[in-house]
Amino acid sequence: MPVPARKRRRRTPGQIARGVRRRARRLAGRLRHVWRRSLQLRVVTSTLVLSMAVVIVLGVFLMQSISASVLTSSEVAAVEESRANVATASGYLTQPVDSSDIAQDATAQGQTMNPVDAAAKALTDRSGGRYEVVIFNEGSVGEGRASGQVDWTSVPESLREKVQSTEEQTLYKEIATIRYIGAKQPETGLVVGARVNGTYEIYHVFPLGDEEKTLLTVQQMVFGAGAALVLLLAGVASLVTRQVVTPVRLARQAAERLAAGRLEERLKVRGEDDLARLATSFNEMASNLAVKIHQLEELSQVQRQFVSDVSHELRTPLTTVRMAADLLYEGREDFDPASARAAELMQNQLERFESMLADLLEISRYDAGAATLDLDPVDMRDVVLRAVGDSEALAERQATRFELRLPNEPCMAEVDSRRVERILRNLLFNAIEHGEGKDIVVTLGADRDAVAVAVRDHGVGLKSGEETMVFDRFWRADPSRARTIGGTGLGLAISREDAMLHGGWLQAWGAPGEGSQFRLSLPRVAGAPLRGSPLPLVPPEVEMRRTWRGHATPVLTPAPAEAAPRARENVDAGAFDAE
């Protein structure tokens, strides 16, 4: 029986709105990224916006000026012509007529044309089609006689009130919408009116259609010219900016290649302007930098060679001194107490000197890039047990106990067991020295991609900022404090080099009064990138106390710059993720 297909759940309006906001934020982020990275885009966009603003202001000013000029000239001509027509019409309208006279057809057969029709015909004949005439009689019920197809209701009532309330032959004008009887569309026009012979109102209607067409044409020309000007300015800005940005971009690319180690990188010098002088200065800087780096490399090589040669040359006399010291140490029972004590001190210091000499040789191998790995798949539990066994004698002398937290299943990883054991011994020795006799917790964890070992002590801890300095060569948290177990000061530095040689991390956390924890994280497969750690850097009990107190922000230590550029501590998940 076929399984029915699952119905697709319909998204709610809230989900749709959140999706739209996410896409908008994503698009805005991309636009901000492009805007910040492109100097040419910013310059061209700014020029375009400013040009548009200038063109809009100038266009509006020009259109207002042209419109005022065209309308003013039309109004002046209309008023002058209306004044002349009013004087002419007063001769025709010498006798008042009633509404029945106005309603008569003046052109009917057998009748004589009444004064209103005569005045309208005379004025219309003089217009030449430039205007129409509307005549009202105050004795009528409000209807008027209009020439052409003009609807006499086109005359505004406000204009009629002004005309009716003033002296004769005083002109008033007003812009109105001219309506027509028939299929002709309404249009804007100028209406000029005056009172004649006490009872008549004459209105001249001047259509402004031609002026509107002229202004529309001018507006289109101004808009087209403004758009072309804006685009032209944007093109000019793009061209000019390109001439400046291209050399700057080439300088940036050359600087990036120079920073990547290509010290022979130089810029081409063209001309003698400021950009050419910039290229010349850049090339001089690159040459001086290459010389200084070469000098420093030679000095560093000399220093490394000196340390290596001295370390090797010291082995022969040290062997002889060691043989003599062993002989004196074995016969110390026959010496007086002062001589016996001197033999014991010489024996201890020789052991420390031999350890320091071995560490210096190991450091010189790392500096010379000669350190290699002898990889084998091993169970990390066995490596931890061997390192703890080598540290038990020292722990007993310091009255310190180890608490092991190992998984029940094998934790296989491809590592150099000798170097990993040395890392763990150094971490255990450091925890014993600074643990103030308290228990040391050793935890082993693993996931699909990585294994990690954390060494936790409950001693003096580390101050803020000391989490990275603790791996520096010969660094001490308290310079006035003497080393109690004879350390050389190079153990943690060598341990970090060993961890980085495996492609792993060695990190530290600490807080005054809460002790410290060192975490070694290694990939389970040699050469695989390390993306996280199965153990948290901050001890869980410390994080729980901080959360209980209301301070949930963990103390973070970033991964070494060579191993992971950025890192984020995920305390809740118990994992360390590197971005």
Coordinates of C-alpha atoms in Angstrom, one line a residue:
M1 CA 0.0 0.0 0.0
P2 CA 1.6 3.3 -1.1
V3 CA 2.5 5.7 1.7
P4 CA 0.7 9.0 1.2
A5 CA 2.9 12.0 0.6
R6 CA 3.3 14.3 3.5
K7 CA 1.5 17.6 3.1
R8 CA 3.7 20.6 3.0
R9 CA 3.1 22.8 6.0
R10 CA 1.8 26.2 5.1
R11 CA 4.0 29.0 6.4
T12 CA 2.4 31.5 8.7
P13 CA 2.5 35.2 8.1
G14 CA 5.0 35.6 10.9
Q15 CA 7.4 33.0 9.3
I16 CA 7.1 34.7 5.9
A17 CA 7.8 38.1 7.5
R18 CA 10.9 36.7 9.3
G19 CA 12.1 35.1 6.0
V20 CA 11.7 38.4 4.2
R21 CA 13.6 40.2 7.0
R22 CA 16.4 37.7 6.8
R23 CA 16.7 38.0 3.1
A24 CA 16.7 41.8 3.4
R25 CA 19.4 41.8 6.0
R26 CA 21.4 39.4 3.9
L27 CA 21.1 41.7 0.9
A28 CA 21.9 44.8 2.9
G29 CA 25.0 43.1 4.3
R30 CA 26.2 42.3 0.8
L31 CA 25.5 45.8 -0.3
R32 CA 27.4 47.2 2.7
H33 CA 30.3 44.9 2.0
V34 CA 30.5 46.0 -1.7
W35 CA 30.1 49.7 -0.6
R36 CA 32.9 49.5 1.9
R37 CA 35.3 47.7 -0.4
S38 CA 34.9 49.8 -3.6
L39 CA 36.2 53.3 -3.5
Q40 CA 35.2 53.8 -7.2
L41 CA 31.6 52.9 -6.4
R42 CA 31.4 55.3 -3.5
V43 CA 32.9 58.2 -5.6
V44 CA 30.7 57.5 -8.6
T45 CA 27.6 57.1 -6.4
S46 CA 28.3 60.3 -4.5
T47 CA 28.8 62.2 -7.7
L48 CA 25.6 60.8 -9.2
V49 CA 23.6 61.7 -6.2
L50 CA 25.0 65.3 -5.9
S51 CA 24.6 65.8 -9.7
M52 CA 21.0 64.7 -9.5
A53 CA 20.3 67.1 -6.6
V54 CA 21.9 70.0 -8.5
V55 CA 20.1 69.1 -11.8
I56 CA 16.7 68.8 -10.0
V57 CA 17.1 72.2 -8.3
L58 CA 18.2 73.9 -11.5
G59 CA 15.4 72.2 -13.5
V60 CA 12.7 73.2 -11.0
F61 CA 14.1 76.8 -11.0
L62 CA 14.2 76.9 -14.8
M63 CA 10.7 75.4 -15.2
Q64 CA 9.3 77.9 -12.8
S65 CA 11.0 80.8 -14.5
I66 CA 9.9 79.6 -18.0
S67 CA 6.3 78.9 -16.8
A68 CA 6.0 82.3 -15.2
S69 CA 7.4 84.0 -18.2
V70 CA 5.1 82.2 -20.7
L71 CA 2.0 82.7 -18.5
T72 CA 2.8 86.3 -17.7
S73 CA 3.2 87.2 -21.4
S74 CA -0.1 85.4 -22.2
E75 CA -1.9 87.1 -19.3
V76 CA -0.6 90.6 -20.4
A77 CA -1.7 90.0 -24.0
A78 CA -5.1 88.6 -22.8
V79 CA -5.7 91.6 -20.5
E80 CA -4.8 94.2 -23.2
E81 CA -7.0 92.5 -25.8
S82 CA -9.9 92.2 -23.3
R83 CA -9.6 95.9 -22.4
A84 CA -10.0 96.9 -26.0
N85 CA -12.9 94.4 -26.5
V86 CA -14.8 95.8 -23.5
A87 CA -14.7 99.3 -25.0
T88 CA -15.9 97.9 -28.3
A89 CA -18.7 95.8 -26.7
S90 CA -20.1 98.8 -24.7
G91 CA -21.2 100.3 -28.0
Y92 CA -23.3 97.3 -28.8
L93 CA -24.8 96.9 -25.4
T94 CA -26.6 100.2 -25.2
Q95 CA -30.1 98.9 -24.3
P96 CA -30.8 96.4 -21.6
V97 CA -32.6 93.2 -22.6
D98 CA -34.4 90.6 -20.6
S99 CA -33.9 86.9 -20.4
S100 CA -36.5 86.3 -23.1
D101 CA -34.5 88.4 -25.5
I102 CA -31.3 86.5 -24.6
A103 CA -33.0 83.3 -25.2
Q104 CA -34.1 84.2 -28.7
D105 CA -32.2 83.0 -31.7
A106 CA -30.6 86.2 -33.1
T107 CA -30.1 84.6 -36.5
A108 CA -33.7 83.5 -36.9
Q109 CA -35.3 84.6 -40.1
G110 CA -37.3 87.8 -40.0
Q111 CA -35.8 89.2 -36.8
T112 CA -33.1 91.8 -36.1
M113 CA -29.9 90.6 -34.1
N114 CA -30.2 91.7 -30.4
P115 CA -27.4 93.7 -28.7
V116 CA -25.9 90.6 -26.9
D117 CA -25.6 88.6 -30.0
A118 CA -24.3 91.6 -31.9
A119 CA -21.6 92.2 -29.2
A120 CA -20.7 88.5 -29.1
K121 CA -20.4 88.2 -32.9
A122 CA -18.3 91.4 -33.1
L123 CA -15.9 90.2 -30.4
T124 CA -15.7 86.7 -31.8
D125 CA -14.9 88.0 -35.3
R126 CA -12.0 90.0 -33.9
S127 CA -10.6 87.0 -31.9
G128 CA -9.3 85.0 -34.9
G129 CA -9.9 81.9 -32.8
R130 CA -7.6 83.0 -30.0
Y131 CA -10.5 83.3 -27.5
E132 CA -14.2 82.9 -27.0
V133 CA -16.7 85.3 -25.4
V134 CA -19.3 84.7 -22.7
I135 CA -21.9 87.5 -21.9
F136 CA -24.3 87.6 -18.9
N137 CA -27.2 89.9 -18.3
E138 CA -27.8 90.7 -14.6
G139 CA -31.5 90.8 -15.2
S140 CA -31.5 87.1 -16.4
V141 CA -31.9 84.1 -14.3
G142 CA -28.2 83.3 -14.5
E143 CA -27.7 81.8 -18.0
G144 CA -25.3 83.4 -20.4
R145 CA -24.6 83.6 -24.1
A146 CA -21.3 81.9 -25.1
S147 CA -19.6 81.9 -28.5
G148 CA -18.3 78.7 -30.1
Q149 CA -18.8 75.5 -28.1
V150 CA -17.8 77.0 -24.7
D151 CA -20.0 76.0 -21.8
W152 CA -20.9 79.3 -20.1
T153 CA -20.7 77.5 -16.7
S154 CA -16.9 77.5 -17.2
V155 CA -16.8 81.0 -15.8
P156 CA -15.9 80.7 -12.1
E157 CA -18.4 82.1 -9.6
S158 CA -15.7 83.7 -7.6
L159 CA -14.7 85.7 -10.7
R160 CA -18.3 86.7 -11.4
E161 CA -18.7 87.9 -7.8
K162 CA -15.7 90.2 -8.2
V163 CA -16.9 91.5 -11.5
Q164 CA -20.5 92.2 -10.2
S165 CA -19.2 94.0 -7.1
T166 CA -16.9 96.5 -8.8
E167 CA -17.0 99.4 -11.2
E168 CA -17.6 99.2 -14.9
Q169 CA -14.9 98.1 -17.3
T170 CA -12.6 97.1 -14.4
L171 CA -10.9 93.8 -15.5
Y172 CA -10.4 90.8 -13.4
K173 CA -8.7 87.6 -14.4
E174 CA -8.5 84.0 -13.1
I175 CA -7.2 80.6 -14.2
A176 CA -10.0 78.1 -14.7
T177 CA -10.9 74.9 -16.5
I178 CA -12.6 75.5 -19.8
R179 CA -15.4 73.0 -20.6
Y180 CA -17.0 72.6 -24.0
I181 CA -20.3 71.4 -25.3
G182 CA -19.7 68.3 -27.4
A183 CA -16.7 65.9 -27.6
K184 CA -13.9 68.4 -27.1
Q185 CA -11.9 67.7 -23.9
P186 CA -11.7 70.4 -21.1
E187 CA -8.5 72.4 -20.9
T188 CA -6.9 75.1 -18.8
G189 CA -7.6 78.6 -19.7
L190 CA -7.5 82.2 -18.6
V191 CA -10.8 84.0 -18.0
V192 CA -10.8 87.8 -18.1
G193 CA -14.1 89.6 -17.1
A194 CA -15.5 93.1 -16.7
R195 CA -19.0 94.8 -16.2
V196 CA -20.3 96.9 -19.1
N197 CA -23.2 99.3 -19.1
G198 CA -24.2 98.4 -15.6
T199 CA -26.1 95.2 -16.4
Y200 CA -23.9 93.1 -18.7
E201 CA -20.9 91.0 -17.8
I202 CA -18.4 90.2 -20.6
Y203 CA -15.9 87.4 -20.1
H204 CA -13.1 86.6 -22.5
V205 CA -12.0 82.9 -22.4
F206 CA -8.4 82.4 -23.5
P207 CA -7.5 78.7 -23.8
L208 CA -3.9 77.9 -22.7
G209 CA -3.5 74.6 -24.5
D210 CA -0.7 75.9 -26.7
E211 CA 1.2 77.3 -23.8
E212 CA 0.8 74.0 -21.9
K213 CA 2.1 72.1 -24.9
T214 CA 5.1 74.5 -25.0
L215 CA 5.8 74.1 -21.3
L216 CA 5.5 70.3 -21.6
T217 CA 8.0 70.3 -24.5
V218 CA 10.3 72.5 -22.5
Q219 CA 9.9 70.2 -19.4
Q220 CA 10.7 67.1 -21.5
M221 CA 13.8 68.9 -22.9
V222 CA 14.9 70.0 -19.5
F223 CA 14.4 66.5 -18.0
G224 CA 16.2 64.8 -20.9
A225 CA 19.1 67.3 -20.8
G226 CA 19.3 66.9 -17.0
A227 CA 19.4 63.0 -17.2
A228 CA 22.0 63.2 -19.9
L229 CA 24.0 65.6 -17.8
V230 CA 23.8 63.4 -14.8
L231 CA 24.9 60.3 -16.7
L232 CA 27.7 62.3 -18.3
L233 CA 28.9 63.5 -14.9
A234 CA 28.7 59.9 -13.6
G235 CA 30.8 58.7 -16.6
V236 CA 33.3 61.5 -16.0
A237 CA 33.5 60.7 -12.3
S238 CA 34.0 57.0 -13.1
L239 CA 36.7 57.8 -15.6
V240 CA 38.5 60.2 -13.3
T241 CA 38.2 57.9 -10.3
R242 CA 39.4 54.9 -12.3
Q243 CA 42.6 56.9 -13.1
V244 CA 43.2 57.3 -9.4
V245 CA 41.8 54.0 -8.1
T246 CA 43.7 51.8 -10.5
P247 CA 47.1 52.8 -9.3
V248 CA 45.9 52.6 -5.7
R249 CA 44.5 49.1 -6.4
L250 CA 47.8 48.0 -8.0
A251 CA 49.6 49.4 -4.9
R252 CA 47.3 47.4 -2.6
Q253 CA 47.9 44.2 -4.6
A254 CA 51.6 44.8 -4.5
A255 CA 51.5 45.4 -0.8
E256 CA 49.6 42.2 -0.2
R257 CA 52.1 40.2 -2.3
L258 CA 54.9 41.9 -0.4
A259 CA 53.2 41.0 2.9
A260 CA 52.9 37.4 1.7
G261 CA 56.7 37.2 1.4
R262 CA 57.4 38.1 -2.2
L263 CA 60.0 40.8 -1.4
E264 CA 60.9 41.3 -5.1
E265 CA 57.5 42.9 -5.8
R266 CA 57.7 46.4 -7.3
L267 CA 55.3 48.9 -8.8
K268 CA 55.7 50.4 -12.3
V269 CA 56.5 54.1 -12.3
R270 CA 54.7 56.1 -15.0
G271 CA 55.1 59.9 -15.2
E272 CA 56.1 62.3 -12.5
D273 CA 52.8 63.1 -10.7
D274 CA 51.8 62.2 -7.1
L275 CA 50.9 58.7 -8.0
A276 CA 54.2 58.2 -9.7
R277 CA 56.0 59.5 -6.6
L278 CA 53.8 57.2 -4.5
A279 CA 55.0 54.2 -6.6
T280 CA 58.6 55.4 -6.3
S281 CA 58.3 55.7 -2.5
F282 CA 56.6 52.2 -2.3
N283 CA 59.5 50.7 -4.3
E284 CA 62.1 52.3 -2.1
M285 CA 60.2 51.1 1.0
A286 CA 60.0 47.6 -0.4
S287 CA 63.7 47.6 -1.2
N288 CA 64.7 48.8 2.3
L289 CA 62.3 46.3 3.8
A290 CA 63.8 43.5 1.8
V291 CA 67.3 44.5 2.9
K292 CA 66.2 44.7 6.6
I293 CA 64.5 41.3 6.4
H294 CA 67.5 39.8 4.7
Q295 CA 69.7 41.2 7.5
L296 CA 67.4 39.9 10.1
E297 CA 67.2 36.5 8.5
E298 CA 71.0 36.3 8.4
L299 CA 71.2 37.4 12.0
S300 CA 68.6 34.9 13.0
Q301 CA 70.4 32.2 11.1
V302 CA 73.6 33.2 12.8
Q303 CA 71.9 33.0 16.2
R304 CA 70.4 29.6 15.5
Q305 CA 73.7 28.3 14.2
F306 CA 75.4 29.7 17.2
V307 CA 73.0 28.1 19.6
S308 CA 73.3 24.8 17.7
D309 CA 77.1 24.9 17.5
V310 CA 77.5 25.9 21.2
S311 CA 75.0 23.2 22.2
H312 CA 76.9 20.5 20.2
E313 CA 80.3 21.8 21.4
L314 CA 79.3 21.7 25.0
R315 CA 78.4 18.1 24.9
T316 CA 82.0 16.9 24.9
P317 CA 83.2 18.9 27.9
L318 CA 79.9 18.2 29.6
T319 CA 80.5 14.5 29.2
T320 CA 83.9 14.8 30.8
V321 CA 82.5 17.0 33.6
R322 CA 79.7 14.5 34.0
M323 CA 82.1 11.6 34.5
A324 CA 84.1 13.5 37.1
A325 CA 80.9 14.6 38.9
D326 CA 79.6 11.0 38.9
L327 CA 82.9 9.8 40.4
L328 CA 82.8 12.5 43.1
Y329 CA 79.1 11.9 43.8
E330 CA 79.7 8.1 44.3
G331 CA 82.5 8.8 46.8
R332 CA 80.7 11.6 48.7
E333 CA 80.4 9.4 51.8
D334 CA 84.2 9.6 52.3
F335 CA 84.1 13.4 52.2
D336 CA 83.5 15.9 54.9
P337 CA 79.9 17.2 55.1
A338 CA 80.7 20.4 53.2
S339 CA 82.4 18.5 50.3
A340 CA 79.7 15.9 50.2
R341 CA 77.0 18.6 50.0
A342 CA 79.0 20.3 47.2
A343 CA 79.2 17.0 45.3
E344 CA 75.4 16.6 45.6
L345 CA 74.7 20.2 44.4
M346 CA 77.1 19.7 41.4
Q347 CA 75.3 16.5 40.5
N348 CA 71.9 18.2 40.6
Q349 CA 73.0 21.2 38.6
L350 CA 74.7 19.0 36.0
E351 CA 71.5 17.1 35.5
R352 CA 69.7 20.4 35.0
F353 CA 72.4 21.6 32.7
E354 CA 72.1 18.4 30.6
S355 CA 68.3 18.9 30.4
M356 CA 68.7 22.5 29.3
L357 CA 71.3 21.5 26.7
A358 CA 68.9 18.9 25.3
D359 CA 66.1 21.5 25.2
L360 CA 68.3 24.0 23.4
L361 CA 69.2 21.4 20.8
E362 CA 65.5 20.6 20.3
I363 CA 64.7 24.3 20.0
S364 CA 67.4 24.7 17.4
R365 CA 65.9 21.9 15.3
Y366 CA 62.6 23.7 15.3
D367 CA 64.2 27.0 14.4
A368 CA 66.0 25.3 11.6
G369 CA 62.8 23.5 10.4
A370 CA 64.5 20.1 10.8
A371 CA 62.0 18.7 13.2
T372 CA 60.0 15.7 11.8
L373 CA 57.3 13.3 13.1
D374 CA 57.5 9.6 13.5
L375 CA 53.8 8.8 13.2
D376 CA 52.2 5.6 14.4
P377 CA 48.6 4.8 15.4
V378 CA 48.6 4.6 19.2
D379 CA 46.1 4.4 22.0
M380 CA 46.2 7.8 23.7
R381 CA 45.3 6.1 27.0
D382 CA 48.7 4.3 27.0
V383 CA 50.5 7.6 26.2
V384 CA 48.8 9.3 29.1
L385 CA 49.6 6.4 31.5
R386 CA 53.3 6.4 30.5
A387 CA 53.5 10.2 31.0
V388 CA 51.8 9.9 34.4
G389 CA 54.1 7.0 35.4
D390 CA 57.2 9.1 34.5
S391 CA 55.8 11.9 36.7
E392 CA 54.8 9.9 39.8
A393 CA 58.2 10.1 41.5
L394 CA 58.2 13.9 41.3
A395 CA 54.6 14.0 42.4
E396 CA 55.3 11.9 45.5
R397 CA 58.1 14.3 46.5
Q398 CA 55.7 17.2 46.2
A399 CA 52.9 15.3 48.0
T400 CA 50.7 15.5 44.9
R401 CA 48.3 12.9 43.7
F402 CA 46.9 12.3 40.1
E403 CA 43.3 11.8 39.4
L404 CA 42.9 10.1 36.0
R405 CA 39.6 10.4 33.9
L406 CA 40.1 8.1 31.0
P407 CA 37.5 6.6 28.7
N408 CA 36.8 2.9 28.7
E409 CA 37.2 2.6 24.9
P410 CA 40.5 3.0 23.0
C411 CA 41.3 6.5 21.7
M412 CA 43.3 5.8 18.6
A413 CA 45.2 8.6 16.9
E414 CA 48.1 8.9 14.5
V415 CA 50.8 10.8 16.5
D416 CA 54.4 10.8 17.4
S417 CA 54.1 9.1 20.8
R418 CA 57.6 10.3 21.9
R419 CA 56.8 13.9 21.4
V420 CA 53.2 13.7 22.8
E421 CA 54.6 12.0 25.9
R422 CA 57.1 14.8 26.3
I423 CA 54.3 17.4 26.0
L424 CA 52.3 15.6 28.7
R425 CA 55.3 15.3 31.0
N426 CA 56.0 19.0 30.6
L427 CA 52.4 19.8 31.5
L428 CA 52.4 17.4 34.5
F429 CA 55.7 18.8 35.7
N430 CA 54.3 22.4 35.4
A431 CA 51.2 21.4 37.3
I432 CA 53.2 19.7 40.0
E433 CA 55.4 22.8 40.5
H434 CA 52.5 25.3 40.6
G435 CA 49.8 23.0 42.1
E436 CA 50.8 23.7 45.7
G437 CA 50.5 20.0 46.6
K438 CA 46.8 19.7 45.5
D439 CA 45.4 17.0 43.3
I440 CA 46.0 17.2 39.6
V441 CA 43.2 16.0 37.3
V442 CA 44.2 14.4 34.0
T443 CA 41.3 14.0 31.5
L444 CA 41.3 12.3 28.1
G445 CA 38.5 12.9 25.6
A446 CA 37.9 12.0 22.0
D447 CA 35.3 12.5 19.2
R448 CA 35.2 11.5 15.6
D449 CA 37.9 14.0 14.4
A450 CA 40.1 14.8 17.4
V451 CA 41.5 13.7 20.8
A452 CA 42.3 16.0 23.7
V453 CA 44.1 15.7 27.0
A454 CA 43.5 18.3 29.8
V455 CA 45.8 18.7 32.8
R456 CA 44.1 20.6 35.6
D457 CA 45.8 21.9 38.8
H458 CA 44.3 23.8 41.7
G459 CA 47.3 26.1 42.4
V460 CA 48.0 29.8 42.1
G461 CA 46.5 30.0 38.6
L462 CA 47.2 32.5 35.9
K463 CA 46.5 36.2 35.7
S464 CA 44.6 37.7 32.7
G465 CA 46.8 37.8 29.6
E466 CA 49.3 35.2 30.9
E467 CA 47.5 32.4 29.0
T468 CA 49.6 33.0 25.9
M469 CA 52.8 34.3 27.5
V470 CA 53.2 31.0 29.5
F471 CA 54.4 29.4 26.2
D472 CA 57.2 31.9 25.7
R473 CA 60.8 30.8 26.1
F474 CA 62.1 31.3 29.7
W475 CA 59.0 33.2 30.8
R476 CA 58.0 33.1 34.4
A477 CA 54.8 34.4 36.0
D478 CA 56.7 35.5 39.1
P479 CA 60.4 36.2 38.2
S480 CA 61.3 36.3 41.9
R481 CA 60.1 32.8 42.5
A482 CA 62.8 30.1 42.1
R483 CA 62.0 26.9 40.2
T484 CA 61.5 24.1 42.7
I485 CA 61.9 21.1 40.4
G486 CA 64.8 22.3 38.3
G487 CA 62.9 23.2 35.1
T488 CA 64.7 24.9 32.2
G489 CA 62.0 27.3 31.2
L490 CA 61.8 25.8 27.7
G491 CA 59.4 22.9 28.4
L492 CA 56.2 24.6 27.5
A493 CA 57.7 26.3 24.5
I494 CA 58.9 23.0 23.2
S495 CA 55.5 21.5 23.9
R496 CA 53.8 24.1 21.9
E497 CA 56.1 23.5 19.0
D498 CA 55.4 19.7 19.2
A499 CA 51.7 20.4 19.2
M500 CA 51.9 22.6 16.2
L501 CA 54.1 20.1 14.4
H502 CA 51.1 17.7 14.8
G503 CA 48.7 20.3 13.5
G504 CA 47.2 20.6 16.9
W505 CA 46.6 23.2 19.6
L506 CA 48.1 23.6 23.1
Q507 CA 46.1 26.2 25.1
A508 CA 46.0 27.4 28.6
W509 CA 43.3 28.7 30.9
G510 CA 43.8 30.1 34.4
A511 CA 42.4 32.4 37.0
P512 CA 43.9 33.6 40.3
G513 CA 42.9 31.3 43.2
E514 CA 41.2 28.8 40.9
G515 CA 44.2 27.1 39.4
S516 CA 44.9 26.5 35.7
Q517 CA 44.2 24.0 33.0
F518 CA 46.3 23.2 29.9
R519 CA 44.6 21.4 27.0
L520 CA 46.3 19.5 24.2
S521 CA 44.1 18.9 21.1
L522 CA 45.3 16.7 18.2
P523 CA 43.7 15.5 15.1
R524 CA 43.0 11.7 15.0
V525 CA 44.3 11.5 11.5
A526 CA 47.6 13.0 10.7
G527 CA 47.4 16.0 8.4
A528 CA 43.6 16.5 8.9
P529 CA 42.5 20.0 9.8
L530 CA 41.6 20.4 13.5
R531 CA 38.2 22.1 13.7
G532 CA 37.4 21.6 17.4
S533 CA 38.3 19.9 20.6
P534 CA 36.3 17.3 22.5
L535 CA 37.1 18.9 25.9
P536 CA 36.3 22.4 27.1
L537 CA 39.1 24.7 27.9
V538 CA 37.5 26.1 31.0
P539 CA 36.9 23.4 33.6
P540 CA 33.2 22.6 33.9
E541 CA 33.1 23.1 37.7
V542 CA 34.4 26.7 37.3
E543 CA 31.9 27.5 34.6
M544 CA 29.1 26.1 36.7
R545 CA 30.1 28.3 39.6
R546 CA 30.2 31.4 37.4
T547 CA 26.8 30.6 35.9
W548 CA 25.4 30.1 39.5
R549 CA 26.8 33.5 40.5
G550 CA 25.3 35.2 37.4
H551 CA 28.5 35.6 35.5
A552 CA 28.0 33.3 32.5
T553 CA 30.7 34.8 30.4
P554 CA 33.6 32.3 30.1
V555 CA 37.3 33.1 30.1
L556 CA 38.5 32.4 26.6
T557 CA 42.0 31.7 25.2
P558 CA 42.2 32.0 21.5
A559 CA 43.9 29.2 19.5
P560 CA 47.5 29.8 18.5
A561 CA 47.7 32.0 15.5
E562 CA 49.6 29.4 13.5
A563 CA 47.0 26.7 14.2
A564 CA 43.6 28.6 14.1
P565 CA 43.1 32.2 13.2
R566 CA 39.9 32.5 15.2
A567 CA 38.4 30.3 17.9
R568 CA 35.2 30.2 19.9
E569 CA 34.6 28.4 23.2
N570 CA 31.4 26.4 23.4
V571 CA 31.1 25.6 27.1
D572 CA 27.6 24.3 27.0
A573 CA 28.4 21.7 24.3
G574 CA 31.7 20.9 25.9
A575 CA 33.5 21.5 22.7
F576 CA 36.0 24.0 21.3
D577 CA 35.1 25.1 17.8
A578 CA 37.5 27.0 15.5
E579 CA 36.0 29.1 12.8

